[in-house]
């Protein structure tokens, strides 16, 4: 489909997918930095991660500004129609299911890893919680992007 023949709905879908990819990158980076800070709090990577977390409010403010600049408005009728689409809702339900499965599979695996050798970490239970939440969020977002084509 040529760029000149895109409908407003197509533009909103593209805009939505672009923001989902941004969320994947953001959660991936923040999750990795949080894991580094929790697993090795005295390391050089943890010190740099702490500095980067200081920029978190700026990134959030930029993200909110980008959401407000949605084509047709983030709360407009066209955006509501895109979000309420039945196929998109079915895709999101499958993505949520994948996220729950990820949590259910990661918890025992990380508990086993904790019992077998991760105990020398500074905060092993916090590492387990951070890895599970970041992993599940990434699985949900990536599944939503995969199913909602």
mmCIF file of C-alpha atoms in Angstrom:
data_model
loop_
_atom_site.group_PDB
_atom_site.id
_atom_site.type_symbol
_atom_site.label_atom_id
_atom_site.label_comp_id
_atom_site.label_asym_id
_atom_site.label_seq_id
_atom_site.Cartn_x
_atom_site.Cartn_y
_atom_site.Cartn_z
ATOM 1 C CA UNK A 1 0.000 0.000 0.000
ATOM 2 C CA UNK A 2 1.488 3.328 -1.039
ATOM 3 C CA UNK A 3 1.997 6.056 1.526
ATOM 4 C CA UNK A 4 -0.503 8.288 -0.271
ATOM 5 C CA UNK A 5 -3.350 5.773 0.061
ATOM 6 C CA UNK A 6 -3.164 5.233 3.815
ATOM 7 C CA UNK A 7 -6.398 5.813 5.665
ATOM 8 C CA UNK A 8 -6.493 7.553 9.045
ATOM 9 C CA UNK A 9 -7.101 4.162 10.654
ATOM 10 C CA UNK A 10 -3.965 2.762 9.009
ATOM 11 C CA UNK A 11 -1.970 5.691 10.339
ATOM 12 C CA UNK A 12 -3.307 5.100 13.845
ATOM 13 C CA UNK A 13 -2.433 1.402 13.692
ATOM 14 C CA UNK A 14 1.098 2.258 12.563
ATOM 15 C CA UNK A 15 1.393 4.849 15.305
ATOM 16 C CA UNK A 16 0.173 2.351 17.904
ATOM 17 C CA UNK A 17 2.606 -0.334 16.754
ATOM 18 C CA UNK A 18 5.490 2.143 16.807
ATOM 19 C CA UNK A 19 4.691 3.002 20.401
ATOM 20 C CA UNK A 20 4.477 -0.671 21.339
ATOM 21 C CA UNK A 21 7.981 -1.153 19.909
ATOM 22 C CA UNK A 22 9.154 1.810 21.971
ATOM 23 C CA UNK A 23 7.666 0.169 25.065
ATOM 24 C CA UNK A 24 9.483 -3.089 24.263
ATOM 25 C CA UNK A 25 12.796 -1.243 24.024
ATOM 26 C CA UNK A 26 12.097 0.828 27.128
ATOM 27 C CA UNK A 27 11.082 -2.122 29.302
ATOM 28 C CA UNK A 28 14.000 -4.165 27.993
ATOM 29 C CA UNK A 29 16.535 -1.475 28.887
ATOM 30 C CA UNK A 30 14.978 -0.581 32.236
ATOM 31 C CA UNK A 31 14.589 -4.265 33.152
ATOM 32 C CA UNK A 32 18.203 -5.036 32.260
ATOM 33 C CA UNK A 33 19.465 -2.039 34.224
ATOM 34 C CA UNK A 34 17.324 -2.948 37.222
ATOM 35 C CA UNK A 35 18.616 -6.521 37.103
ATOM 36 C CA UNK A 36 22.192 -5.234 36.967
ATOM 37 C CA UNK A 37 21.585 -2.958 39.940
ATOM 38 C CA UNK A 38 19.932 -5.688 41.985
ATOM 39 C CA UNK A 39 22.302 -8.517 41.133
ATOM 40 C CA UNK A 40 25.570 -6.607 41.469
ATOM 41 C CA UNK A 41 24.940 -3.418 43.481
ATOM 42 C CA UNK A 42 28.628 -2.561 43.884
ATOM 43 C CA UNK A 43 29.587 -2.906 40.234
ATOM 44 C CA UNK A 44 30.366 -0.230 37.688
ATOM 45 C CA UNK A 45 27.286 -1.135 35.640
ATOM 46 C CA UNK A 46 25.075 -0.581 38.682
ATOM 47 C CA UNK A 47 26.572 2.879 39.196
ATOM 48 C CA UNK A 48 25.903 3.813 35.575
ATOM 49 C CA UNK A 49 22.424 2.321 35.771
ATOM 50 C CA UNK A 50 21.713 4.494 38.798
ATOM 51 C CA UNK A 51 22.657 7.567 36.778
ATOM 52 C CA UNK A 52 20.428 6.479 33.905
ATOM 53 C CA UNK A 53 17.497 5.960 36.259
ATOM 54 C CA UNK A 54 17.819 9.670 37.052
ATOM 55 C CA UNK A 55 16.765 10.337 33.457
ATOM 56 C CA UNK A 56 13.639 8.212 33.842
ATOM 57 C CA UNK A 57 11.298 11.172 34.590
ATOM 58 C CA UNK A 58 12.505 12.927 31.422
ATOM 59 C CA UNK A 59 11.823 9.832 29.312
ATOM 60 C CA UNK A 60 8.365 9.481 30.857
ATOM 61 C CA UNK A 61 7.566 13.145 30.151
ATOM 62 C CA UNK A 62 8.655 12.746 26.522
ATOM 63 C CA UNK A 63 6.529 9.600 26.220
ATOM 64 C CA UNK A 64 3.447 11.342 27.581
ATOM 65 C CA UNK A 65 4.012 14.194 25.130
ATOM 66 C CA UNK A 66 4.280 11.719 22.273
ATOM 67 C CA UNK A 67 1.037 10.052 23.324
ATOM 68 C CA UNK A 68 -0.750 13.381 23.277
ATOM 69 C CA UNK A 69 0.465 14.019 19.740
ATOM 70 C CA UNK A 70 -1.346 10.996 18.335
ATOM 71 C CA UNK A 71 -2.858 11.514 14.908
ATOM 72 C CA UNK A 72 -6.485 12.386 15.507
ATOM 73 C CA UNK A 73 -5.920 12.607 19.252
ATOM 74 C CA UNK A 74 -5.133 9.787 21.644
ATOM 75 C CA UNK A 75 -8.692 9.764 22.951
ATOM 76 C CA UNK A 76 -10.439 10.377 19.652
ATOM 77 C CA UNK A 77 -13.151 8.251 18.122
ATOM 78 C CA UNK A 78 -10.826 6.799 15.484
ATOM 79 C CA UNK A 79 -8.302 5.704 18.125
ATOM 80 C CA UNK A 80 -11.093 4.215 20.225
ATOM 81 C CA UNK A 81 -12.261 2.255 17.168
ATOM 82 C CA UNK A 82 -8.728 0.919 16.610
ATOM 83 C CA UNK A 83 -8.370 -0.092 20.257
ATOM 84 C CA UNK A 84 -11.829 -1.686 20.421
ATOM 85 C CA UNK A 85 -11.364 -3.755 17.258
ATOM 86 C CA UNK A 86 -12.415 -7.370 17.882
ATOM 87 C CA UNK A 87 -9.342 -8.879 16.226
ATOM 88 C CA UNK A 88 -7.074 -6.609 18.246
ATOM 89 C CA UNK A 89 -8.875 -7.583 21.442
ATOM 90 C CA UNK A 90 -8.465 -11.273 20.593
ATOM 91 C CA UNK A 91 -4.759 -10.678 19.927
ATOM 92 C CA UNK A 92 -4.361 -8.906 23.253
ATOM 93 C CA UNK A 93 -6.143 -11.719 25.078
ATOM 94 C CA UNK A 94 -3.726 -14.238 23.560
ATOM 95 C CA UNK A 95 -0.800 -11.989 24.491
ATOM 96 C CA UNK A 96 -2.037 -11.743 28.096
ATOM 97 C CA UNK A 97 -2.308 -15.519 28.192
ATOM 98 C CA UNK A 98 1.299 -15.788 27.016
ATOM 99 C CA UNK A 99 2.360 -13.367 29.760
ATOM 100 C CA UNK A 100 0.694 -15.465 32.439
ATOM 101 C CA UNK A 101 2.349 -18.594 31.041
ATOM 102 C CA UNK A 102 5.692 -16.774 31.140
ATOM 103 C CA UNK A 103 5.218 -15.925 34.816
ATOM 104 C CA UNK A 104 4.158 -19.471 35.639
ATOM 105 C CA UNK A 105 7.207 -20.909 33.864
ATOM 106 C CA UNK A 106 9.781 -18.354 35.016
ATOM 107 C CA UNK A 107 9.002 -18.542 38.720
ATOM 108 C CA UNK A 108 9.903 -22.225 39.208
ATOM 109 C CA UNK A 109 12.889 -21.932 36.857
ATOM 110 C CA UNK A 110 14.270 -18.927 38.716
ATOM 111 C CA UNK A 111 13.563 -20.540 42.089
ATOM 112 C CA UNK A 112 15.534 -23.583 40.978
ATOM 113 C CA UNK A 113 18.370 -21.358 39.756
ATOM 114 C CA UNK A 114 18.274 -19.532 43.088
ATOM 115 C CA UNK A 115 18.549 -22.796 44.973
ATOM 116 C CA UNK A 116 21.348 -24.137 42.771
ATOM 117 C CA UNK A 117 23.692 -21.219 42.492
ATOM 118 C CA UNK A 118 22.238 -17.745 42.371
ATOM 119 C CA UNK A 119 22.370 -17.488 46.162
ATOM 120 C CA UNK A 120 25.630 -15.497 46.058
ATOM 121 C CA UNK A 121 23.801 -12.579 44.452
ATOM 122 C CA UNK A 122 23.216 -9.560 46.662
ATOM 123 C CA UNK A 123 19.409 -9.598 46.318
ATOM 124 C CA UNK A 124 18.413 -12.960 44.826
ATOM 125 C CA UNK A 125 14.688 -12.715 45.531
ATOM 126 C CA UNK A 126 14.513 -9.171 44.158
ATOM 127 C CA UNK A 127 16.393 -10.348 41.047
ATOM 128 C CA UNK A 128 13.830 -13.116 40.660
ATOM 129 C CA UNK A 129 10.920 -10.672 40.987
ATOM 130 C CA UNK A 130 12.484 -8.159 38.591
ATOM 131 C CA UNK A 131 13.310 -10.796 35.986
ATOM 132 C CA UNK A 132 9.812 -12.240 36.179
ATOM 133 C CA UNK A 133 8.009 -8.915 35.864
ATOM 134 C CA UNK A 134 10.226 -7.571 33.077
ATOM 135 C CA UNK A 135 10.130 -10.896 31.236
ATOM 136 C CA UNK A 136 6.354 -11.161 31.457
ATOM 137 C CA UNK A 137 5.885 -7.566 30.290
ATOM 138 C CA UNK A 138 8.172 -8.166 27.325
ATOM 139 C CA UNK A 139 6.361 -11.396 26.446
ATOM 140 C CA UNK A 140 2.988 -9.629 26.530
ATOM 141 C CA UNK A 141 4.184 -6.745 24.355
ATOM 142 C CA UNK A 142 6.024 -8.927 21.851
ATOM 143 C CA UNK A 143 3.089 -11.343 21.656
ATOM 144 C CA UNK A 144 0.702 -8.452 21.064
ATOM 145 C CA UNK A 145 2.933 -7.190 18.267
ATOM 146 C CA UNK A 146 3.171 -10.671 16.768
ATOM 147 C CA UNK A 147 -0.534 -11.538 16.919
ATOM 148 C CA UNK A 148 -1.849 -8.091 15.958
ATOM 149 C CA UNK A 149 -0.590 -7.918 12.392
#
